[in-house]
JSON list of C-alpha atoms in Angstrom, two decimals:
[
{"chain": "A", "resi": 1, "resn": "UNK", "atom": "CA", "xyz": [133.62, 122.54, 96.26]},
{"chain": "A", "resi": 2, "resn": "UNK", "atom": "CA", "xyz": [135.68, 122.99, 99.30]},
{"chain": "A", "resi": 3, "resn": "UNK", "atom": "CA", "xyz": [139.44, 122.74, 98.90]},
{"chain": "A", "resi": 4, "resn": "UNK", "atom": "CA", "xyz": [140.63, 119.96, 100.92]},
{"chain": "A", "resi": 5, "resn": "UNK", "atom": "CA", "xyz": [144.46, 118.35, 101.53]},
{"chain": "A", "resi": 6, "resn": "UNK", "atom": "CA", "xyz": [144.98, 114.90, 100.98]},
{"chain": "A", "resi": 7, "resn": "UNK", "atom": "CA", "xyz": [146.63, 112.47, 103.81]},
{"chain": "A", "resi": 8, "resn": "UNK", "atom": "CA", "xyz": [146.98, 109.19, 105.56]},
{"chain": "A", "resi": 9, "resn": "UNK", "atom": "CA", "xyz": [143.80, 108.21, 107.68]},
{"chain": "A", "resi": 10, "resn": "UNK", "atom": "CA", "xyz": [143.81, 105.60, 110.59]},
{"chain": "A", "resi": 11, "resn": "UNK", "atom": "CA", "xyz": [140.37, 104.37, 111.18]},
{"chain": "A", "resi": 12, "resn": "UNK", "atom": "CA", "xyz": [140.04, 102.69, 114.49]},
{"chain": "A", "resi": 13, "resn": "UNK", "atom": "CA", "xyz": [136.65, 99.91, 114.27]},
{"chain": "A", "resi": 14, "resn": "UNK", "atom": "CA", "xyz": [136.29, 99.18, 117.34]},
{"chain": "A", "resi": 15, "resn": "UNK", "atom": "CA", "xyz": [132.29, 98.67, 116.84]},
{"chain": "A", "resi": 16, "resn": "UNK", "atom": "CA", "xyz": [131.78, 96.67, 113.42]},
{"chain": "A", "resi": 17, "resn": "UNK", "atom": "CA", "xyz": [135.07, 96.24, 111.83]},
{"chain": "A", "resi": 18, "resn": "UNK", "atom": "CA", "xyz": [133.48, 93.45, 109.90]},
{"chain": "A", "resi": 19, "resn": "UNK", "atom": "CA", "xyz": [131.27, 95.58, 108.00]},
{"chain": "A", "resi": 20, "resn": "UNK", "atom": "CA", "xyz": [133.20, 98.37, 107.99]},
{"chain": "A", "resi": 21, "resn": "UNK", "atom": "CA", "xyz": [135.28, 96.76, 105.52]},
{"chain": "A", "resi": 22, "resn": "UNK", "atom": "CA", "xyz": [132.44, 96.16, 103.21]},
{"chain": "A", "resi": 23, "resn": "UNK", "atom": "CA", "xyz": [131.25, 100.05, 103.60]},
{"chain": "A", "resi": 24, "resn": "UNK", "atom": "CA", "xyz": [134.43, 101.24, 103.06]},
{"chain": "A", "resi": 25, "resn": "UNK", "atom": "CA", "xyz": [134.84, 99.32, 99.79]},
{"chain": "A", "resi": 26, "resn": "UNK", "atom": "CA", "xyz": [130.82, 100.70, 98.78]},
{"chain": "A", "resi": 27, "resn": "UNK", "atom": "CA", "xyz": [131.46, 103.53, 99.03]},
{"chain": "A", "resi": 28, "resn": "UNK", "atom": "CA", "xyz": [135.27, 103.55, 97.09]},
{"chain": "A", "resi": 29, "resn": "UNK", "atom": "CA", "xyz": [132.47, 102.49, 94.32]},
{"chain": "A", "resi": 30, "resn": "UNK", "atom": "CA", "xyz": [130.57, 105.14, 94.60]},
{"chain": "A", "resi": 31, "resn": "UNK", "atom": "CA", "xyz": [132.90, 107.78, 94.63]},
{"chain": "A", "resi": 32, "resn": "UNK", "atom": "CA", "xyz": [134.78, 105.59, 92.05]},
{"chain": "A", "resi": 33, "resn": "UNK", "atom": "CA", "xyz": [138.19, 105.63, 93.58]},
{"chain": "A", "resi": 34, "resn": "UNK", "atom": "CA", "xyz": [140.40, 103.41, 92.70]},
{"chain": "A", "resi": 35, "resn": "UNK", "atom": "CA", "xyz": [142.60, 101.60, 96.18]},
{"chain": "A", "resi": 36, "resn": "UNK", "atom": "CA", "xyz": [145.26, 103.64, 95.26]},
{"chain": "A", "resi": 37, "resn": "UNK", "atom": "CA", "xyz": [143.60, 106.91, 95.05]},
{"chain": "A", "resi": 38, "resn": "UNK", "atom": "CA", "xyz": [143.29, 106.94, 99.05]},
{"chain": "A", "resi": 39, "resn": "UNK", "atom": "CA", "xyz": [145.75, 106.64, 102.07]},
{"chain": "A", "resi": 40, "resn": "UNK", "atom": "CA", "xyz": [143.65, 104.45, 104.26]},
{"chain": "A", "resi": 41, "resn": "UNK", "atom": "CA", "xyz": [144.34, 102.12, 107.02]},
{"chain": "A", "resi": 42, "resn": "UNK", "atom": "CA", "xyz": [141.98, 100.14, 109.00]},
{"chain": "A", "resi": 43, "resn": "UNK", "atom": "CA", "xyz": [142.92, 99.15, 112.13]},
{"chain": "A", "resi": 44, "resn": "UNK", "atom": "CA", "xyz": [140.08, 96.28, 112.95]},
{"chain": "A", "resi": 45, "resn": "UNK", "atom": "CA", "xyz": [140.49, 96.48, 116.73]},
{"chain": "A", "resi": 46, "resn": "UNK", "atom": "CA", "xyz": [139.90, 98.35, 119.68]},
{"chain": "A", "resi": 47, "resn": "UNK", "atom": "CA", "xyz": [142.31, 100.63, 121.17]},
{"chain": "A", "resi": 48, "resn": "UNK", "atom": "CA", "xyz": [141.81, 101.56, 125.17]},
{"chain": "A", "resi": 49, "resn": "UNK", "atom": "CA", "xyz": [142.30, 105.54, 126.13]},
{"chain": "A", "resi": 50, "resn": "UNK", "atom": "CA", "xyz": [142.67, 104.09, 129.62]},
{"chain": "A", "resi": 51, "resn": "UNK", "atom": "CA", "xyz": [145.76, 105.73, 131.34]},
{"chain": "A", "resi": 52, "resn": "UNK", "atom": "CA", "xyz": [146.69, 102.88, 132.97]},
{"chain": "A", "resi": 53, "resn": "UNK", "atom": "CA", "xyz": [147.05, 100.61, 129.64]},
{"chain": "A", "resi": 54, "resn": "UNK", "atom": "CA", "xyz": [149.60, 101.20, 127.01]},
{"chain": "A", "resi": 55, "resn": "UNK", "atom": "CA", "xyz": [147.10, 100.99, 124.10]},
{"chain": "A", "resi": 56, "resn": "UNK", "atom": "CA", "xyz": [147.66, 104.15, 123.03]},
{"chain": "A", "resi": 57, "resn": "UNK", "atom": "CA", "xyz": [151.39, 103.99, 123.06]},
{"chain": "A", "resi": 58, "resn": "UNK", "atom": "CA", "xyz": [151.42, 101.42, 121.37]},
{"chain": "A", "resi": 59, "resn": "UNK", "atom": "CA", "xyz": [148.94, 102.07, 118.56]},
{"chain": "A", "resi": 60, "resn": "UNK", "atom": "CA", "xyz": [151.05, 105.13, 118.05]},
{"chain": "A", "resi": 61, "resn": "UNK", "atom": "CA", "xyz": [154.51, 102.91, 117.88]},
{"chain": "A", "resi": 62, "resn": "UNK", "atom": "CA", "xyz": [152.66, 100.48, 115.12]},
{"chain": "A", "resi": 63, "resn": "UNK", "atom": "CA", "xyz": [151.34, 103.79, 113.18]},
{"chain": "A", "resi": 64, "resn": "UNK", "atom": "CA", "xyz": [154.70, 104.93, 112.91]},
{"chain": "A", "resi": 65, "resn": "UNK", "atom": "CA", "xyz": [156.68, 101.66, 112.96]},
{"chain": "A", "resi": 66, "resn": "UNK", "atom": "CA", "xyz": [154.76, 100.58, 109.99]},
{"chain": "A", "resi": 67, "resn": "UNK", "atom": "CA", "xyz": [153.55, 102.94, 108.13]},
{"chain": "A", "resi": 68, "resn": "UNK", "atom": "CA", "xyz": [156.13, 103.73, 106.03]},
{"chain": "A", "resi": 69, "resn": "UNK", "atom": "CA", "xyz": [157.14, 106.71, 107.09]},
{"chain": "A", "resi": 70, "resn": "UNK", "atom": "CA", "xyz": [153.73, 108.87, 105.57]},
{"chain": "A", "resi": 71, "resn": "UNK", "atom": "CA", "xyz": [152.62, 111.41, 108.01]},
{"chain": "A", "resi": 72, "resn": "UNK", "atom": "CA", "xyz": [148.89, 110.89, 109.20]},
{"chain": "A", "resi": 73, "resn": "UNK", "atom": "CA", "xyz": [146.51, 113.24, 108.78]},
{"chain": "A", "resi": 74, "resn": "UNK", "atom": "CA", "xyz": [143.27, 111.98, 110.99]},
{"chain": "A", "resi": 75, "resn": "UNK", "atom": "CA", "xyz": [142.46, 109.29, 113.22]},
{"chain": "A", "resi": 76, "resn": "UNK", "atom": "CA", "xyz": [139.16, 108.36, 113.48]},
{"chain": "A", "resi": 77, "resn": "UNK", "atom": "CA", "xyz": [137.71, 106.16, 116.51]},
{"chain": "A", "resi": 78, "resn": "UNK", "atom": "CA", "xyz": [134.85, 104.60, 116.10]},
{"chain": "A", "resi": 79, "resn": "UNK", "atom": "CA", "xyz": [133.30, 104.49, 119.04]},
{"chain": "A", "resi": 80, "resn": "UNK", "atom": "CA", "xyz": [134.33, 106.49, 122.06]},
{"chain": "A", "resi": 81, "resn": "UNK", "atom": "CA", "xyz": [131.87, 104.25, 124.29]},
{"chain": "A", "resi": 82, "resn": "UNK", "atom": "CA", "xyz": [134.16, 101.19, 123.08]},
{"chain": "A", "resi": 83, "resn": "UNK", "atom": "CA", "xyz": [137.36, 103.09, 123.80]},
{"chain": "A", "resi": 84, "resn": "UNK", "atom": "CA", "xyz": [136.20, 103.61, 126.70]},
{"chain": "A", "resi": 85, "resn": "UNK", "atom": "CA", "xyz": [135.61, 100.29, 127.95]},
{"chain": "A", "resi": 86, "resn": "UNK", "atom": "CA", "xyz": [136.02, 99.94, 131.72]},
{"chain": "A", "resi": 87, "resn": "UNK", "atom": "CA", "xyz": [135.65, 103.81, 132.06]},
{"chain": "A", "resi": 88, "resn": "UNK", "atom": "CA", "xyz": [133.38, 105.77, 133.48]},
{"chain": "A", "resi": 89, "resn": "UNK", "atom": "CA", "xyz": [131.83, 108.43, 130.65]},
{"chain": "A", "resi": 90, "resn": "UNK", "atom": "CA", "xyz": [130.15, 110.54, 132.91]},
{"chain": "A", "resi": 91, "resn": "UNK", "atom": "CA", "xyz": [133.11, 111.49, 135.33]},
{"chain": "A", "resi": 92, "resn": "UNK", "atom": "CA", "xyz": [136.38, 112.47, 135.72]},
{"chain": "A", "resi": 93, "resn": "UNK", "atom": "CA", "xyz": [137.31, 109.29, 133.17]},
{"chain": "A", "resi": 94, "resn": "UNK", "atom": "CA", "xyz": [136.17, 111.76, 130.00]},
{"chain": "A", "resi": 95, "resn": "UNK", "atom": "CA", "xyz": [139.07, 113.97, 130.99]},
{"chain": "A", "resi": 96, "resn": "UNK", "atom": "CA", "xyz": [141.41, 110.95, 131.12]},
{"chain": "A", "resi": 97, "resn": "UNK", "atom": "CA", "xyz": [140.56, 109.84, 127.69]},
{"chain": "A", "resi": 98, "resn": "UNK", "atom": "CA", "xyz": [140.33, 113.48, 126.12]},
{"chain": "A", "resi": 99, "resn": "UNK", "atom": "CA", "xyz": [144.18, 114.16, 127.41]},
{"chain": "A", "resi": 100, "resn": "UNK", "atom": "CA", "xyz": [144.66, 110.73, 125.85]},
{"chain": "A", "resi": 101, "resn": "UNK", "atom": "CA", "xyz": [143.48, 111.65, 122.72]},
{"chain": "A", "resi": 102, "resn": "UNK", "atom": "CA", "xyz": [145.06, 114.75, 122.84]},
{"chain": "A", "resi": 103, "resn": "UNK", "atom": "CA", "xyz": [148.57, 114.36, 124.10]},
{"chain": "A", "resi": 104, "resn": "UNK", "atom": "CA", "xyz": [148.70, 110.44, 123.02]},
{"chain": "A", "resi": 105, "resn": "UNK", "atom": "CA", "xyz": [147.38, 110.61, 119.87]},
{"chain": "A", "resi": 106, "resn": "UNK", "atom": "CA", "xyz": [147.57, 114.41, 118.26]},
{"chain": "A", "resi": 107, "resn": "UNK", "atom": "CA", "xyz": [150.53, 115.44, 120.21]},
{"chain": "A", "resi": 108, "resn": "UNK", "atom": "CA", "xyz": [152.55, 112.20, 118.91]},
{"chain": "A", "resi": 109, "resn": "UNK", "atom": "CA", "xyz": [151.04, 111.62, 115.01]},
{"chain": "A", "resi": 110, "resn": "UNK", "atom": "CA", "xyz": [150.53, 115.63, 114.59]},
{"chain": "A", "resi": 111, "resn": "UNK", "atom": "CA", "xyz": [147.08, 114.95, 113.35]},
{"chain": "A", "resi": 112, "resn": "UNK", "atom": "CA", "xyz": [143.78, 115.65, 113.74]},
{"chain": "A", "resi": 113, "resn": "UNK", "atom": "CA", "xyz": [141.11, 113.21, 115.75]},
{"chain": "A", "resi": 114, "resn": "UNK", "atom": "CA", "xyz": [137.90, 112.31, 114.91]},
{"chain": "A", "resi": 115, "resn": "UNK", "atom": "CA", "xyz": [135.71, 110.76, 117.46]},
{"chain": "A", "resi": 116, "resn": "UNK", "atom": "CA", "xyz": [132.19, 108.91, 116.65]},
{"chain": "A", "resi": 117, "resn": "UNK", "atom": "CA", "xyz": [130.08, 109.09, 119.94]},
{"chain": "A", "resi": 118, "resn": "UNK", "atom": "CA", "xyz": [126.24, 108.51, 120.55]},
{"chain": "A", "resi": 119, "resn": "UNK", "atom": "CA", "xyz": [123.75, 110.90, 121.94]},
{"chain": "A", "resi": 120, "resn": "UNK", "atom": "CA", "xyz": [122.08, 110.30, 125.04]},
{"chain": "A", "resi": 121, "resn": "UNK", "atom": "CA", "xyz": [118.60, 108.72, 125.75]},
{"chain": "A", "resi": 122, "resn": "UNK", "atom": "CA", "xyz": [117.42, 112.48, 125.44]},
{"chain": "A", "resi": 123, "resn": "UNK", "atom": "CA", "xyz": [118.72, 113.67, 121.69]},
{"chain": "A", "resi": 124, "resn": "UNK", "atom": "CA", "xyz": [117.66, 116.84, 122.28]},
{"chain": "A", "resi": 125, "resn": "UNK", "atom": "CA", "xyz": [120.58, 116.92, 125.09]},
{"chain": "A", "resi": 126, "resn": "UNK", "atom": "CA", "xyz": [123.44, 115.63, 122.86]},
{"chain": "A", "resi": 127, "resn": "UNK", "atom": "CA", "xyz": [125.57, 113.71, 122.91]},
{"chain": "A", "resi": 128, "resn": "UNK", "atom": "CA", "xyz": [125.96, 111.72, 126.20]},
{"chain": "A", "resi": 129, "resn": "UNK", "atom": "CA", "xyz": [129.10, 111.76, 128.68]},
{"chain": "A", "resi": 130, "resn": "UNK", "atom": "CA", "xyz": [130.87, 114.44, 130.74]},
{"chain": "A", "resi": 131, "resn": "UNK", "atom": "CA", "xyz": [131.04, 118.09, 129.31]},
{"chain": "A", "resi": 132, "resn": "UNK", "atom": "CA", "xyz": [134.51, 118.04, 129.65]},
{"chain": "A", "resi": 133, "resn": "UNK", "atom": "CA", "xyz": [134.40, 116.17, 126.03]},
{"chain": "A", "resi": 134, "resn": "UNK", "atom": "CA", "xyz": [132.44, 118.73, 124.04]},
{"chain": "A", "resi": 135, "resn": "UNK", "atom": "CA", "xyz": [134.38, 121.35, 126.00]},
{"chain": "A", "resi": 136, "resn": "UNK", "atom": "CA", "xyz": [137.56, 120.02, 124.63]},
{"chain": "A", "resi": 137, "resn": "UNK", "atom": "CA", "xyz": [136.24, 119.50, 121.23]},
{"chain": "A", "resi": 138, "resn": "UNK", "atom": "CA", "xyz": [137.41, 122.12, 118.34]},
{"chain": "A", "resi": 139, "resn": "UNK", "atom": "CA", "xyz": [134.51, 120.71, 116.10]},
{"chain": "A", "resi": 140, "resn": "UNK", "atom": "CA", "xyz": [131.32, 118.93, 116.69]},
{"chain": "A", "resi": 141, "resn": "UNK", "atom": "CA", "xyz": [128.76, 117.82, 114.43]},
{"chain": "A", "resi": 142, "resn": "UNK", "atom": "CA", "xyz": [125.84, 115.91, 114.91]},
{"chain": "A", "resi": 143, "resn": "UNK", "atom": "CA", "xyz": [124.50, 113.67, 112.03]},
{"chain": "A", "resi": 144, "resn": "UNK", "atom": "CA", "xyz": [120.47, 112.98, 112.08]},
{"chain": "A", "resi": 145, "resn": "UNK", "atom": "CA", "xyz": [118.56, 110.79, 110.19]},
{"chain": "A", "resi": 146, "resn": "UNK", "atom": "CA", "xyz": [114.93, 111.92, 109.25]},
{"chain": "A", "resi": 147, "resn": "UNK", "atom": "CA", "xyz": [111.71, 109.59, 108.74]},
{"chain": "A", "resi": 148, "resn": "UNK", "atom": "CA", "xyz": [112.11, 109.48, 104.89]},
{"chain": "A", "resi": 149, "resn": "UNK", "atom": "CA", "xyz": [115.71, 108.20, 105.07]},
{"chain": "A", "resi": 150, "resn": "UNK", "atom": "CA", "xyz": [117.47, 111.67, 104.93]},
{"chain": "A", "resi": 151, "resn": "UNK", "atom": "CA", "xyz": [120.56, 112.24, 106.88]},
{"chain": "A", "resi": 152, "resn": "UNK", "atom": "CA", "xyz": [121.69, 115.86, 108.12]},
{"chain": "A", "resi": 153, "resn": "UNK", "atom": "CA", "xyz": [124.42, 117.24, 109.08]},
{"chain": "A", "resi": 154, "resn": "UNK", "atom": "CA", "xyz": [124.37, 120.19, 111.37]},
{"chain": "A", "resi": 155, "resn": "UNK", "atom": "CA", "xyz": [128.00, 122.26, 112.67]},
{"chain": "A", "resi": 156, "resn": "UNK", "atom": "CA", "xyz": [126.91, 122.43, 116.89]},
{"chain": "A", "resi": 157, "resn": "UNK", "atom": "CA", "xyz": [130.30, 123.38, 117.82]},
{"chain": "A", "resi": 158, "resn": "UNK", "atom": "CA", "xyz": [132.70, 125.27, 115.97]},
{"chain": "A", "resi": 159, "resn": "UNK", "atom": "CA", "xyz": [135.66, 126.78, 117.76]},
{"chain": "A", "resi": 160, "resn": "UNK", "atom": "CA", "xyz": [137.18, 130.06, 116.50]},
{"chain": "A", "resi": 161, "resn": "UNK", "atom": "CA", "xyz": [134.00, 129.87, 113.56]},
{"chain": "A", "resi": 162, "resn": "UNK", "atom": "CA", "xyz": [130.59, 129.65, 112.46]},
{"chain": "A", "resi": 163, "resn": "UNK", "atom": "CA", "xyz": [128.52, 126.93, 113.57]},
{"chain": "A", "resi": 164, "resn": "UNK", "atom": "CA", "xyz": [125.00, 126.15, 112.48]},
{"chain": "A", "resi": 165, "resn": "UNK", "atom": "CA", "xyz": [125.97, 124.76, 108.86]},
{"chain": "A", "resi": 166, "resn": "UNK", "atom": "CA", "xyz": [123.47, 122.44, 107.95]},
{"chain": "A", "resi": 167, "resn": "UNK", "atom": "CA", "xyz": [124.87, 119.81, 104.85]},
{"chain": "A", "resi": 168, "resn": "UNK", "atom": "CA", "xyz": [122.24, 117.05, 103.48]},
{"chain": "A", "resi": 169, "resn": "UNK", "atom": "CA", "xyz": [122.49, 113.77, 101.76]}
]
């Protein structure tokens, strides 16, 4: 019931791109979408927030180069741990990738990011990695599965609003 705007979404698989295709097909059933009802691209490979490659760059340059001109409205990464590869989550490397995200990503595409991350050994601690992630985060929700195969979805972090919204499934 919420009013939503429709737009171009990037979704980086850098964990299970194989399946991903399948799920994302599943569930264009289930919602009973036809391929042309959505603006979706999958990009089936990793894409470093290292600094010192030019991953970002140019993921951005293929985005633009060849996507016909259509603004995007999210990019999704899926997972920051792959992203991440060769960087160290728990130090001064989270900045490097957040700035990455920021300034290569948003800053260049003028769209929102959506990171998937994992929560530490401890889930009552969330999510795992320096605090300088979930500081820079606008949004963050954390998605829990119960015994009896019930998944919530609870608001932890919302900036400039309410948090604590819990949405089941």
């Amino acid at each position: 019931g919420l009013r939503t705007k429709k737009g171009r979404v990037i979704y980086v698989a850098a964990e299970g791109a194989n399946g991903m295709r399948k799920r994302i097909s599943a569930a264009m059933d289930h919602q009973e979408c036809g391929r042309d009802d959505i603006d979706f691209l999958l990009c089936p490979k990793n894409v470093s927030l290292c600094p010192d490659d030019d991953e970002v760059k140019d993921f951005v340059r293929t985005v633009q180069e060849y996507g016909g001109g259509e603004p995007v409205a999210l990019v999704v990464i899926d997972t920051l741990s792959r992203a991440m590869a060769g960087m160290d989550e728990n130090g001064p490397d989270m900045a490097k990738a957040v700035k990455q995200m920021g300034e290569g990503v948003m800053d260049v595409l003028k769209c929102a990011v959506f990171i998937i991350h994992h929560a530490g050994k401890k889930e009552a601690l969330g999510m795992r990695g320096h605090t300088s992630l979930r500081a820079a985060l606008d949004t963050e929700m954390e998605l829990r599965k119960d015994d009896s195969g019930i998944g919530t979805m609870t608001v932890t972090k919302q900036k400039d609003g309410d948090e604590g919204g819990v949405y089941m499934h």
